[in-house]
Tab-separated table of C-alpha atoms in Angstrom:
chain	number	residue	atom	x	y	z
I	6	UNK	CA	114.000	-23.548	88.368
I	7	UNK	CA	115.539	-20.282	87.237
I	8	UNK	CA	112.942	-17.598	87.700
I	9	UNK	CA	113.799	-13.911	87.743
I	10	UNK	CA	110.180	-12.862	88.190
I	11	UNK	CA	110.165	-13.255	91.953
I	12	UNK	CA	112.889	-10.573	92.108
I	13	UNK	CA	110.836	-8.099	90.141
I	14	UNK	CA	108.066	-7.618	92.674
I	15	UNK	CA	107.617	-6.939	96.363
I	16	UNK	CA	110.297	-6.757	99.036
I	17	UNK	CA	113.122	-8.316	97.065
I	18	UNK	CA	112.831	-5.758	94.280
I	19	UNK	CA	112.762	-2.906	96.816
I	20	UNK	CA	115.840	-4.257	98.594
I	21	UNK	CA	117.799	-4.640	95.355
I	22	UNK	CA	116.805	-1.227	94.033
I	23	UNK	CA	117.700	0.503	97.298
I	24	UNK	CA	121.045	-1.330	97.177
I	25	UNK	CA	121.681	-0.204	93.608
I	26	UNK	CA	120.779	3.371	94.522
I	27	UNK	CA	123.128	3.378	97.505
I	28	UNK	CA	125.960	1.934	95.382
I	29	UNK	CA	125.475	4.745	92.851
I	30	UNK	CA	125.456	7.296	95.672
I	31	UNK	CA	128.658	5.853	97.106
I	32	UNK	CA	130.288	6.189	93.696
I	33	UNK	CA	128.999	9.730	93.137
I	34	UNK	CA	130.008	11.119	96.516
I	35	UNK	CA	133.399	9.401	96.390
I	36	UNK	CA	134.040	10.829	92.939
I	37	UNK	CA	133.184	14.349	94.073
I	38	UNK	CA	135.517	14.087	97.066
I	39	UNK	CA	138.402	12.165	95.556
I	40	UNK	CA	138.933	14.307	92.430
I	41	UNK	CA	139.982	17.489	94.275
I	42	UNK	CA	142.001	15.404	96.733
I	43	UNK	CA	143.749	13.667	93.827
I	44	UNK	CA	144.547	17.062	92.240
I	45	UNK	CA	146.036	18.202	95.527
I	46	UNK	CA	148.195	15.089	95.864
I	47	UNK	CA	149.352	15.356	92.241
I	48	UNK	CA	150.376	18.981	92.870
I	49	UNK	CA	152.291	17.925	95.979
I	50	UNK	CA	154.260	15.518	93.843
I	51	UNK	CA	155.049	18.279	91.296
I	52	UNK	CA	155.711	21.040	93.866
I	53	UNK	CA	159.118	22.738	94.004
I	54	UNK	CA	159.862	21.357	97.476
I	55	UNK	CA	161.495	18.044	98.423
I	56	UNK	CA	159.394	17.807	101.564
I	57	UNK	CA	156.089	18.277	99.723
I	58	UNK	CA	157.155	15.784	97.023
I	59	UNK	CA	157.932	13.215	99.687
I	60	UNK	CA	154.602	13.858	101.388
I	61	UNK	CA	152.711	13.253	98.139
I	62	UNK	CA	154.714	10.132	97.346
I	63	UNK	CA	154.227	8.775	100.871
I	64	UNK	CA	150.451	9.181	100.569
I	65	UNK	CA	150.258	7.358	97.257
I	66	UNK	CA	152.502	4.482	98.321
I	67	UNK	CA	150.909	4.073	101.737
I	68	UNK	CA	147.403	3.835	100.303
I	69	UNK	CA	148.124	1.774	97.217
I	70	UNK	CA	150.103	-0.906	99.016
I	71	UNK	CA	147.337	-1.911	101.400
I	72	UNK	CA	144.336	-3.919	100.144
I	73	UNK	CA	141.047	-2.041	99.910
I	74	UNK	CA	139.379	-4.516	102.269
I	75	UNK	CA	141.866	-3.561	104.975
I	76	UNK	CA	141.075	0.118	104.352
I	77	UNK	CA	137.372	-0.540	104.918
I	78	UNK	CA	137.939	-2.488	108.117
I	79	UNK	CA	140.398	0.114	109.397
I	80	UNK	CA	138.070	3.078	108.811
I	81	UNK	CA	135.105	1.251	110.308
I	82	UNK	CA	136.467	-0.752	113.221
I	83	UNK	CA	139.802	0.956	113.887
I	84	UNK	CA	140.095	4.672	113.242
I	85	UNK	CA	136.884	5.967	114.920
I	86	UNK	CA	137.964	4.316	118.183
I	87	UNK	CA	140.844	6.786	118.398
I	88	UNK	CA	138.486	9.755	118.617
I	89	UNK	CA	137.390	11.391	121.902
I	90	UNK	CA	134.239	9.823	123.355
I	91	UNK	CA	131.850	12.695	122.617
I	92	UNK	CA	132.853	12.816	118.927
I	93	UNK	CA	132.610	9.061	118.717
I	94	UNK	CA	129.078	9.007	120.099
I	95	UNK	CA	127.946	11.675	117.663
I	96	UNK	CA	129.561	9.816	114.782
I	97	UNK	CA	128.074	6.456	115.775
I	98	UNK	CA	124.609	7.964	116.121
I	99	UNK	CA	124.724	8.767	112.399
I	100	UNK	CA	125.342	6.466	109.476
I	101	UNK	CA	128.838	5.405	110.493
I	102	UNK	CA	128.796	2.538	107.963
I	103	UNK	CA	128.392	4.799	104.938
I	104	UNK	CA	130.730	7.446	106.361
I	105	UNK	CA	133.533	4.898	106.858
I	106	UNK	CA	132.938	3.460	103.395
I	107	UNK	CA	133.158	6.881	101.745
I	108	UNK	CA	136.321	7.711	103.690
I	109	UNK	CA	138.007	4.450	102.662
I	110	UNK	CA	136.904	4.699	99.020
I	111	UNK	CA	137.841	8.375	98.722
I	112	UNK	CA	141.360	7.976	100.099
I	113	UNK	CA	141.934	4.835	98.033
I	114	UNK	CA	140.558	6.204	94.773
I	115	UNK	CA	142.379	9.525	95.197
I	116	UNK	CA	145.754	7.756	95.402
I	117	UNK	CA	145.222	6.165	91.994
I	118	UNK	CA	143.658	9.247	90.436
I	119	UNK	CA	146.543	11.400	91.679
I	120	UNK	CA	148.920	9.312	89.579
I	121	UNK	CA	146.723	9.698	86.488
I	122	UNK	CA	146.547	13.439	86.983
I	123	UNK	CA	150.316	13.595	87.506
I	124	UNK	CA	150.803	11.838	84.158
I	125	UNK	CA	148.440	14.370	82.633
I	126	UNK	CA	150.455	17.249	84.083
I	127	UNK	CA	153.718	15.768	82.836
I	128	UNK	CA	152.241	15.508	79.368
I	129	UNK	CA	151.734	19.286	79.243
I	130	UNK	CA	154.833	20.867	77.646
I	131	UNK	CA	157.092	22.490	80.270
I	132	UNK	CA	156.957	25.738	78.315
I	133	UNK	CA	153.318	26.192	79.380
I	134	UNK	CA	154.422	26.268	82.993
I	135	UNK	CA	157.401	28.503	82.230
I	136	UNK	CA	155.200	30.911	80.320
I	137	UNK	CA	152.850	31.159	83.287
I	138	UNK	CA	155.702	31.864	85.697
I	139	UNK	CA	157.226	34.382	83.224
I	140	UNK	CA	153.939	36.276	83.252
I	141	UNK	CA	154.316	36.633	87.026
I	142	UNK	CA	151.909	33.939	88.243
I	143	UNK	CA	152.810	31.984	91.366
I	144	UNK	CA	153.355	28.220	91.243
I	145	UNK	CA	149.818	27.565	92.494
I	146	UNK	CA	148.200	30.070	90.170
I	147	UNK	CA	150.116	28.749	87.150
I	148	UNK	CA	149.065	25.235	87.988
I	149	UNK	CA	145.444	26.143	88.702
I	150	UNK	CA	144.895	28.434	85.731
I	151	UNK	CA	147.091	27.002	83.044
I	152	UNK	CA	148.487	23.519	83.598
I	153	UNK	CA	145.868	21.526	85.551
I	154	UNK	CA	142.873	22.342	83.288
I	155	UNK	CA	144.786	21.043	80.269
I	156	UNK	CA	146.089	18.089	82.256
I	157	UNK	CA	142.612	17.092	83.411
I	158	UNK	CA	141.489	17.056	79.774
I	159	UNK	CA	144.282	14.681	78.921
I	160	UNK	CA	143.736	12.593	82.031
I	161	UNK	CA	139.986	12.234	81.542
I	162	UNK	CA	140.043	8.767	79.928
I	163	UNK	CA	142.248	7.159	82.617
I	164	UNK	CA	140.192	8.937	85.285
I	165	UNK	CA	137.055	7.366	83.859
I	166	UNK	CA	138.785	4.027	83.978
I	167	UNK	CA	139.463	4.656	87.697
I	168	UNK	CA	135.779	5.483	88.074
I	169	UNK	CA	134.991	2.072	86.629
I	170	UNK	CA	137.225	0.468	89.256
I	171	UNK	CA	135.620	2.658	91.924
I	172	UNK	CA	132.177	1.447	90.872
I	173	UNK	CA	133.226	-2.155	91.339
I	174	UNK	CA	135.030	-1.358	94.593
I	175	UNK	CA	131.816	-0.061	96.185
I	176	UNK	CA	130.775	-3.725	96.488
I	177	UNK	CA	133.425	-4.362	99.152
I	178	UNK	CA	131.554	-1.994	101.493
I	179	UNK	CA	129.258	-4.926	102.289
I	180	UNK	CA	131.850	-6.161	104.822
I	181	UNK	CA	131.229	-3.183	107.088
I	182	UNK	CA	127.453	-3.440	106.898
I	183	UNK	CA	126.773	-0.822	104.228
I	184	UNK	CA	123.462	-1.790	102.617
I	185	UNK	CA	124.669	-1.370	99.031
I	186	UNK	CA	123.909	-3.653	96.107
I	187	UNK	CA	126.086	-6.598	97.168
I	188	UNK	CA	124.733	-6.463	100.721
I	189	UNK	CA	121.137	-6.479	99.516
I	190	UNK	CA	121.915	-9.278	97.067
I	191	UNK	CA	123.228	-11.446	99.899
I	192	UNK	CA	120.166	-10.518	101.923
I	193	UNK	CA	117.827	-11.635	99.145
I	194	UNK	CA	119.833	-14.841	98.811
I	195	UNK	CA	119.613	-15.613	102.539
I	196	UNK	CA	115.884	-14.929	102.603
I	197	UNK	CA	114.876	-16.676	99.371
I	198	UNK	CA	117.619	-19.276	98.799
I	199	UNK	CA	117.582	-18.067	95.162
I	200	UNK	CA	121.346	-17.546	94.820
I	201	UNK	CA	121.493	-17.769	91.043
I	202	UNK	CA	118.777	-15.227	90.372
I	203	UNK	CA	120.009	-12.793	93.031
I	204	UNK	CA	123.564	-12.821	91.730
I	205	UNK	CA	122.456	-12.665	88.106
I	206	UNK	CA	120.603	-9.476	88.971
I	207	UNK	CA	123.601	-7.999	90.800
I	208	UNK	CA	126.002	-8.934	87.995
I	209	UNK	CA	123.728	-7.418	85.376
I	210	UNK	CA	123.437	-4.211	87.380
I	211	UNK	CA	127.213	-3.916	87.866
I	212	UNK	CA	127.784	-4.743	84.205
I	213	UNK	CA	125.244	-2.195	82.960
I	214	UNK	CA	126.724	0.685	84.954
I	215	UNK	CA	130.269	-0.381	84.046
I	216	UNK	CA	129.451	-0.473	80.331
I	217	UNK	CA	127.930	2.981	80.621
I	218	UNK	CA	131.121	4.351	82.167
I	219	UNK	CA	133.305	2.523	79.647
I	220	UNK	CA	131.225	3.927	76.803
I	221	UNK	CA	131.678	7.403	78.200
I	222	UNK	CA	135.435	6.824	78.438
I	223	UNK	CA	135.616	5.705	74.799
I	224	UNK	CA	133.665	8.761	73.703
I	225	UNK	CA	135.956	11.109	75.623
I	226	UNK	CA	139.041	9.343	74.323
I	227	UNK	CA	137.962	10.084	70.772
I	228	UNK	CA	137.250	13.734	71.592
I	229	UNK	CA	140.558	14.325	73.342
I	230	UNK	CA	142.762	12.742	70.693
Z	10	UNK	CA	130.884	-58.648	126.367
Z	11	UNK	CA	128.191	-56.278	127.381
Z	12	UNK	CA	127.925	-54.853	123.884
Z	13	UNK	CA	127.543	-58.350	122.493
Z	14	UNK	CA	124.751	-59.040	124.946
Z	15	UNK	CA	123.096	-55.780	123.965
Z	16	UNK	CA	123.459	-56.653	120.355
Z	17	UNK	CA	121.879	-60.042	120.957
Z	18	UNK	CA	119.101	-58.412	122.897
Z	19	UNK	CA	118.526	-55.926	120.107
Z	20	UNK	CA	118.514	-58.673	117.519
Z	21	UNK	CA	116.095	-60.648	119.608
Z	22	UNK	CA	113.773	-57.746	120.233
Z	23	UNK	CA	113.800	-56.697	116.602
Z	24	UNK	CA	112.807	-60.221	115.615
Z	25	UNK	CA	110.188	-60.255	118.356
Z	26	UNK	CA	109.086	-56.813	117.223
Z	27	UNK	CA	108.314	-57.906	113.685
Z	28	UNK	CA	106.065	-60.623	115.073
Z	29	UNK	CA	104.176	-58.439	117.534
Z	30	UNK	CA	104.115	-55.268	115.484
Z	31	UNK	CA	100.525	-54.645	116.508
Z	32	UNK	CA	101.308	-54.916	120.190
Z	33	UNK	CA	101.603	-51.851	122.368
Z	34	UNK	CA	105.174	-50.559	122.280
Z	35	UNK	CA	105.096	-49.698	125.972
Z	36	UNK	CA	104.296	-53.319	126.908
Z	37	UNK	CA	107.116	-54.303	124.592
Z	38	UNK	CA	109.608	-52.004	126.349
Z	39	UNK	CA	108.598	-53.413	129.703
Z	40	UNK	CA	108.790	-56.980	128.460
Z	41	UNK	CA	112.333	-56.636	127.149
Z	42	UNK	CA	113.320	-54.647	130.261
Z	43	UNK	CA	115.055	-51.807	128.502
Z	44	UNK	CA	114.399	-48.437	126.932
Z	45	UNK	CA	116.545	-47.678	123.899
Z	46	UNK	CA	117.178	-43.959	123.526
Z	47	UNK	CA	118.696	-42.547	120.348
Z	48	UNK	CA	121.039	-39.583	120.915
Z	49	UNK	CA	123.441	-37.564	118.771
Z	50	UNK	CA	126.470	-37.855	121.040
Z	51	UNK	CA	127.979	-34.843	119.288
Z	52	UNK	CA	125.951	-32.000	120.746
Z	53	UNK	CA	127.374	-30.745	124.007
Z	54	UNK	CA	125.782	-30.423	126.534
Z	55	UNK	CA	122.739	-32.382	125.331
Z	56	UNK	CA	124.610	-35.571	124.517
Z	57	UNK	CA	128.336	-35.925	124.015
Z	58	UNK	CA	131.221	-38.226	124.793
Z	59	UNK	CA	132.992	-37.274	127.980
Z	60	UNK	CA	136.693	-36.900	127.241
Z	61	UNK	CA	137.813	-38.646	130.430
Z	62	UNK	CA	135.344	-41.472	130.886
Z	63	UNK	CA	134.734	-42.046	127.132
Z	64	UNK	CA	131.047	-42.426	127.995
Z	65	UNK	CA	128.027	-40.775	126.425
Z	66	UNK	CA	126.853	-38.135	128.858
Z	67	UNK	CA	124.682	-35.025	128.824
Z	68	UNK	CA	121.332	-33.481	129.652
Z	69	UNK	CA	119.339	-35.723	127.327
Z	70	UNK	CA	121.299	-38.802	128.370
Z	71	UNK	CA	120.435	-38.130	132.014
Z	72	UNK	CA	116.789	-37.554	131.108
Z	73	UNK	CA	116.742	-40.867	129.222
Z	74	UNK	CA	118.135	-42.632	132.294
Z	75	UNK	CA	115.523	-40.972	134.479
Z	76	UNK	CA	112.709	-42.022	132.146
Z	77	UNK	CA	113.966	-45.614	132.005
Z	78	UNK	CA	114.193	-45.596	135.781
Z	79	UNK	CA	110.638	-44.275	135.990
Z	80	UNK	CA	109.415	-47.061	133.696
Z	81	UNK	CA	111.329	-49.620	135.752
Z	82	UNK	CA	113.594	-50.689	132.886
Z	83	UNK	CA	117.263	-50.386	131.976
Z	84	UNK	CA	118.378	-47.437	129.794
Z	85	UNK	CA	120.275	-48.189	126.591
Z	86	UNK	CA	121.858	-45.224	124.838
Z	87	UNK	CA	122.402	-45.494	121.126
Z	88	UNK	CA	124.281	-42.950	119.041
Z	89	UNK	CA	122.654	-41.774	115.798
Z	90	UNK	CA	123.521	-39.511	112.897
Z	91	UNK	CA	121.352	-36.413	112.555
Z	92	UNK	CA	119.830	-37.535	109.278
Z	93	UNK	CA	119.155	-41.032	110.601
Z	94	UNK	CA	117.228	-39.901	113.659
Z	95	UNK	CA	113.662	-40.068	112.430
Z	96	UNK	CA	114.055	-43.184	110.200
Z	97	UNK	CA	115.623	-45.127	113.094
Z	98	UNK	CA	112.637	-44.240	115.236
Z	99	UNK	CA	110.109	-45.078	112.543
Z	100	UNK	CA	111.719	-48.431	111.895
Z	101	UNK	CA	111.610	-49.313	115.574
Z	102	UNK	CA	115.355	-49.657	116.123
Z	103	UNK	CA	115.094	-47.229	119.005
Z	104	UNK	CA	112.242	-46.554	121.423
Z	105	UNK	CA	112.511	-42.808	121.845
Z	106	UNK	CA	114.586	-40.070	120.276
Z	107	UNK	CA	116.526	-37.957	122.758
Z	108	UNK	CA	118.629	-36.297	120.094
Z	109	UNK	CA	118.433	-32.475	120.221
Z	110	UNK	CA	115.289	-32.846	118.168
Z	111	UNK	CA	113.540	-29.586	117.322
Z	112	UNK	CA	109.791	-29.834	117.617
Z	113	UNK	CA	108.244	-28.143	114.609
Z	114	UNK	CA	105.020	-28.338	112.646
Z	115	UNK	CA	106.548	-30.114	109.645
Z	116	UNK	CA	107.797	-32.966	111.823
Z	117	UNK	CA	104.484	-33.463	113.575
Z	118	UNK	CA	103.385	-35.372	110.487
Z	119	UNK	CA	106.251	-37.847	110.977
Z	120	UNK	CA	106.596	-38.367	114.709
Z	121	UNK	CA	104.874	-37.585	117.983
Z	122	UNK	CA	106.587	-35.381	120.522
Z	123	UNK	CA	106.896	-35.641	124.287
Z	124	UNK	CA	106.612	-32.637	126.564
Z	125	UNK	CA	109.178	-30.051	125.526
Z	126	UNK	CA	112.417	-30.648	127.406
Z	127	UNK	CA	114.466	-27.626	126.385
Z	128	UNK	CA	113.696	-24.177	125.099
Z	129	UNK	CA	116.315	-22.170	123.286
Z	130	UNK	CA	116.360	-19.388	120.760
Z	131	UNK	CA	118.084	-16.237	119.721
Z	132	UNK	CA	118.839	-13.555	122.276
Z	133	UNK	CA	119.872	-9.921	122.337
Z	134	UNK	CA	122.811	-8.433	124.223
Z	135	UNK	CA	122.602	-4.682	124.871
Z	136	UNK	CA	124.690	-2.084	126.648
Z	137	UNK	CA	123.095	-0.988	129.901
Z	138	UNK	CA	123.761	2.643	128.978
Z	139	UNK	CA	121.179	2.316	126.182
Z	140	UNK	CA	118.464	1.919	128.846
Z	141	UNK	CA	116.849	-0.803	126.763
Z	142	UNK	CA	115.430	-3.602	128.873
Z	143	UNK	CA	113.001	-5.348	126.522
Z	144	UNK	CA	113.075	-6.648	122.982
Z	145	UNK	CA	110.290	-4.212	122.043
Z	146	UNK	CA	112.568	-1.337	123.107
Z	147	UNK	CA	114.794	-2.099	120.097
Z	148	UNK	CA	112.276	-0.600	117.646
Z	149	UNK	CA	113.928	2.058	115.502
Z	150	UNK	CA	117.350	1.264	117.000
Z	151	UNK	CA	120.416	-0.113	115.261
Z	152	UNK	CA	120.996	-3.781	116.068
Z	153	UNK	CA	123.985	-5.764	114.803
Z	154	UNK	CA	124.133	-9.426	113.809
Z	155	UNK	CA	125.687	-11.934	111.458
Z	156	UNK	CA	124.843	-12.144	107.746
Z	157	UNK	CA	122.945	-15.052	106.197
Z	158	UNK	CA	121.479	-16.781	109.247
Z	159	UNK	CA	117.971	-16.769	110.675
Z	160	UNK	CA	118.989	-14.034	113.128
Z	161	UNK	CA	118.091	-11.141	110.848
Z	162	UNK	CA	114.642	-12.336	109.704
Z	163	UNK	CA	113.770	-13.461	113.250
Z	164	UNK	CA	114.765	-10.074	114.653
Z	165	UNK	CA	112.757	-8.198	112.031
Z	166	UNK	CA	109.764	-10.406	112.802
Z	167	UNK	CA	110.114	-9.865	116.560
Z	168	UNK	CA	110.712	-6.104	116.321
Z	169	UNK	CA	109.022	-4.420	113.379
Z	170	UNK	CA	110.886	-1.266	112.402
Z	171	UNK	CA	114.253	-2.310	113.825
Z	172	UNK	CA	117.351	-1.136	111.938
Z	173	UNK	CA	119.471	-4.254	111.354
Z	174	UNK	CA	123.109	-4.117	110.232
Z	175	UNK	CA	124.747	-7.418	109.340
Z	176	UNK	CA	128.387	-8.498	109.168
Z	177	UNK	CA	130.376	-11.399	107.749
Z	178	UNK	CA	130.924	-12.946	111.179
Z	179	UNK	CA	129.148	-12.842	114.513
Z	180	UNK	CA	132.456	-11.692	116.021
Z	181	UNK	CA	132.396	-8.489	113.967
Z	182	UNK	CA	128.826	-7.753	115.021
Z	183	UNK	CA	129.814	-8.340	118.642
Z	184	UNK	CA	132.836	-6.027	118.257
Z	185	UNK	CA	130.510	-3.406	116.774
Z	186	UNK	CA	128.318	-3.578	119.877
Z	187	UNK	CA	131.320	-3.179	122.160
Z	188	UNK	CA	132.406	-0.114	120.188
Z	189	UNK	CA	128.918	1.368	120.398
Z	190	UNK	CA	128.026	1.136	116.700
Z	191	UNK	CA	124.643	-0.311	117.568
Z	192	UNK	CA	122.618	-0.721	120.724
Z	193	UNK	CA	122.240	-4.485	120.486
Z	194	UNK	CA	123.825	-7.667	119.192
Z	195	UNK	CA	121.746	-10.731	118.292
Z	196	UNK	CA	122.934	-14.312	118.160
Z	197	UNK	CA	122.009	-17.870	119.038
Z	198	UNK	CA	121.599	-18.125	122.776
Z	199	UNK	CA	124.536	-20.421	123.502
Z	200	UNK	CA	126.997	-18.435	121.315
Z	201	UNK	CA	125.733	-15.167	122.751
Z	202	UNK	CA	126.153	-16.341	126.327
Z	203	UNK	CA	129.606	-17.652	125.485
Z	204	UNK	CA	130.581	-14.179	124.211
Z	205	UNK	CA	128.938	-12.558	127.205
Z	206	UNK	CA	130.981	-14.795	129.504
Z	207	UNK	CA	134.192	-13.597	127.828
Z	208	UNK	CA	133.462	-9.988	128.837
Z	209	UNK	CA	134.701	-10.680	132.349
Z	210	UNK	CA	134.580	-7.590	134.554
Z	211	UNK	CA	132.917	-5.544	131.794
Z	212	UNK	CA	129.784	-7.715	132.145
Z	213	UNK	CA	128.317	-5.144	134.532
Z	214	UNK	CA	127.888	-2.724	131.588
Z	215	UNK	CA	125.895	-5.204	129.522
Z	216	UNK	CA	122.531	-6.891	129.730
Z	217	UNK	CA	121.205	-10.022	128.051
Z	218	UNK	CA	117.575	-9.187	127.343
Z	219	UNK	CA	115.385	-11.706	129.163
Z	220	UNK	CA	113.189	-12.515	126.142
Z	221	UNK	CA	114.160	-14.674	123.186
Z	222	UNK	CA	113.498	-13.106	119.797
Z	223	UNK	CA	112.733	-16.523	118.382
Z	224	UNK	CA	112.065	-19.842	119.936
Z	225	UNK	CA	113.324	-23.293	119.261
Z	226	UNK	CA	111.850	-26.141	121.264
Z	227	UNK	CA	113.470	-29.519	121.833
Z	228	UNK	CA	111.352	-32.538	122.679
Z	229	UNK	CA	111.720	-36.311	122.617
Z	230	UNK	CA	110.525	-38.079	119.511
Z	231	UNK	CA	108.036	-40.926	119.892
Z	232	UNK	CA	106.826	-43.238	117.170
Z	233	UNK	CA	103.637	-41.935	115.579
Z	234	UNK	CA	100.522	-43.231	117.304
Z	235	UNK	CA	102.263	-44.864	120.290
Z	236	UNK	CA	100.103	-43.051	122.824
Z	237	UNK	CA	101.040	-45.515	125.569
Z	238	UNK	CA	104.714	-44.573	125.296
Z	239	UNK	CA	103.919	-40.887	125.070
Z	240	UNK	CA	101.708	-40.969	128.160
Z	241	UNK	CA	104.327	-42.886	130.143
Z	242	UNK	CA	107.234	-40.646	129.053
Z	243	UNK	CA	105.255	-37.457	129.706
Z	244	UNK	CA	104.232	-38.764	133.116
Z	245	UNK	CA	107.845	-39.380	134.121
Z	246	UNK	CA	108.864	-35.939	132.760
Z	247	UNK	CA	106.081	-34.301	134.775
Z	248	UNK	CA	107.270	-36.156	137.856
Z	249	UNK	CA	110.861	-34.959	137.246
Z	250	UNK	CA	109.615	-31.394	136.943
Z	251	UNK	CA	107.549	-31.669	140.108
Z	252	UNK	CA	110.308	-33.192	142.204
Z	253	UNK	CA	112.801	-30.554	141.049
Z	254	UNK	CA	114.960	-33.246	139.478
Z	255	UNK	CA	114.463	-31.754	135.982
Z	256	UNK	CA	115.657	-28.368	137.197
Z	257	UNK	CA	118.650	-30.000	138.869
Z	258	UNK	CA	119.565	-31.703	135.595
Z	259	UNK	CA	119.192	-28.432	133.729
Z	260	UNK	CA	121.619	-26.669	136.053
Z	261	UNK	CA	123.976	-29.643	136.007
Z	262	UNK	CA	124.486	-29.249	132.257
Z	263	UNK	CA	123.564	-25.620	131.526
Z	264	UNK	CA	124.053	-23.910	134.883
Z	265	UNK	CA	126.661	-21.437	136.152
Z	266	UNK	CA	129.333	-24.125	136.547
Z	267	UNK	CA	128.899	-25.359	132.941
Z	268	UNK	CA	130.429	-23.824	129.844
Z	269	UNK	CA	127.161	-22.210	128.848
Z	270	UNK	CA	126.620	-20.611	132.267
Z	271	UNK	CA	122.864	-20.094	132.203
Z	272	UNK	CA	121.974	-18.177	135.336
Z	273	UNK	CA	118.295	-18.962	135.185
Z	274	UNK	CA	115.942	-21.594	133.893
Z	275	UNK	CA	113.275	-19.755	131.953
Z	276	UNK	CA	111.048	-22.708	131.142
Z	277	UNK	CA	109.326	-25.643	132.770
Z	278	UNK	CA	108.741	-29.077	131.328
Z	279	UNK	CA	104.969	-28.866	131.110
Z	280	UNK	CA	103.751	-28.477	127.538
Z	281	UNK	CA	103.929	-30.357	124.270
Z	282	UNK	CA	102.539	-27.476	122.234
Z	283	UNK	CA	104.598	-25.233	120.006
Z	284	UNK	CA	103.811	-21.920	118.336
Z	285	UNK	CA	103.162	-22.170	114.626
């Protein structure tokens, strides 16, 4: 019998809520870290240097052409093993699961966001940039003070759409033992054998947050245009 | 030829059985001169078909032979499907069940159990550098295991306050332990010892904690109310334990020269009680 009530009390509710909270935290922290990184990568791709352009392009292609699952496994099982022993021990003593997840999500999300920001920059008339340089600003200062703020405004709707994808991508962190919403859902399922109810709850939670972000994107879209 | 004779004997005894249903089953076994044991035949090393001889062999098969010998009758080994085990016993087509049968409270309503013949459970592997030597020492520590099994709930029950991290496969949890991402790795005893065996020279850095975090007890199934059979079977089992024969059989199938490589026997065949 379908019965959601057993989820709404006791341990199961606590597990699911802590999972939802951790998923939201993963999204929030990743967003805070990946936005500046994405701006940096976008600038590399616009910079007046072949080498820097290539560097930016290499980053985007390298990250985007490997599945996110592989990123998670690499940052959890692979990369930390390359560190010196003392660093490794300190890292493993902390929450290595969440740290690896945030690293993987940040690098992955930034690659996509960088492309959105680059489109935003390209949409700003070239004269804006020229005017900045004519006034004596350096490349970086022109970008920072004049071009990027306008570009971010234009890029806001696609960036929100990336945030939506990021929100759903947090669920993959379950494979490296991060106790986010999907992990806790599977835990409730294993303990209660109530697969339908557990996954209905998880789906509803993902849907609710997604709709919230999508609504925000629609609102911004109207403001910008 | 022999199978046909067995079949005839079975047919005969089952006809005889319907007529003397009230008679003591033990007298019946002695009268027909054979003890029919039901095994799985698919559960190495308890009962399985030896690749070379094509015969059913194993720990439980040897115990069945020993019991038949003790009763002064001939052993007959019959292969059963898991789901058919208890019905076959209840319907009298076999005399005792020697089929990797877990003794639990729910089943006590259906069948009687002999003395427990094998104890297994879930174990913990730790790195020696963690200085953890008991299950209780895992409290507050990060322990890795596989998602979705009974390992996680059993561990939480055994060690309140333990920090469990679960993975899609037991292999990933085991890799995590090797990399130092947790102090312990929990799995079913046989799988855990198999992984431990694969460590080779690195074994000196690891320790299998001596205690199980959960216990599973195997015993032989006896038809409900057949106290004569139970007393006789238990008596033979006690004799095997006393003479050291039971221990010898354990090491023959589970010992250092077997695949499972148990170094020690942590139980004795002496009780038919289980924890709730």
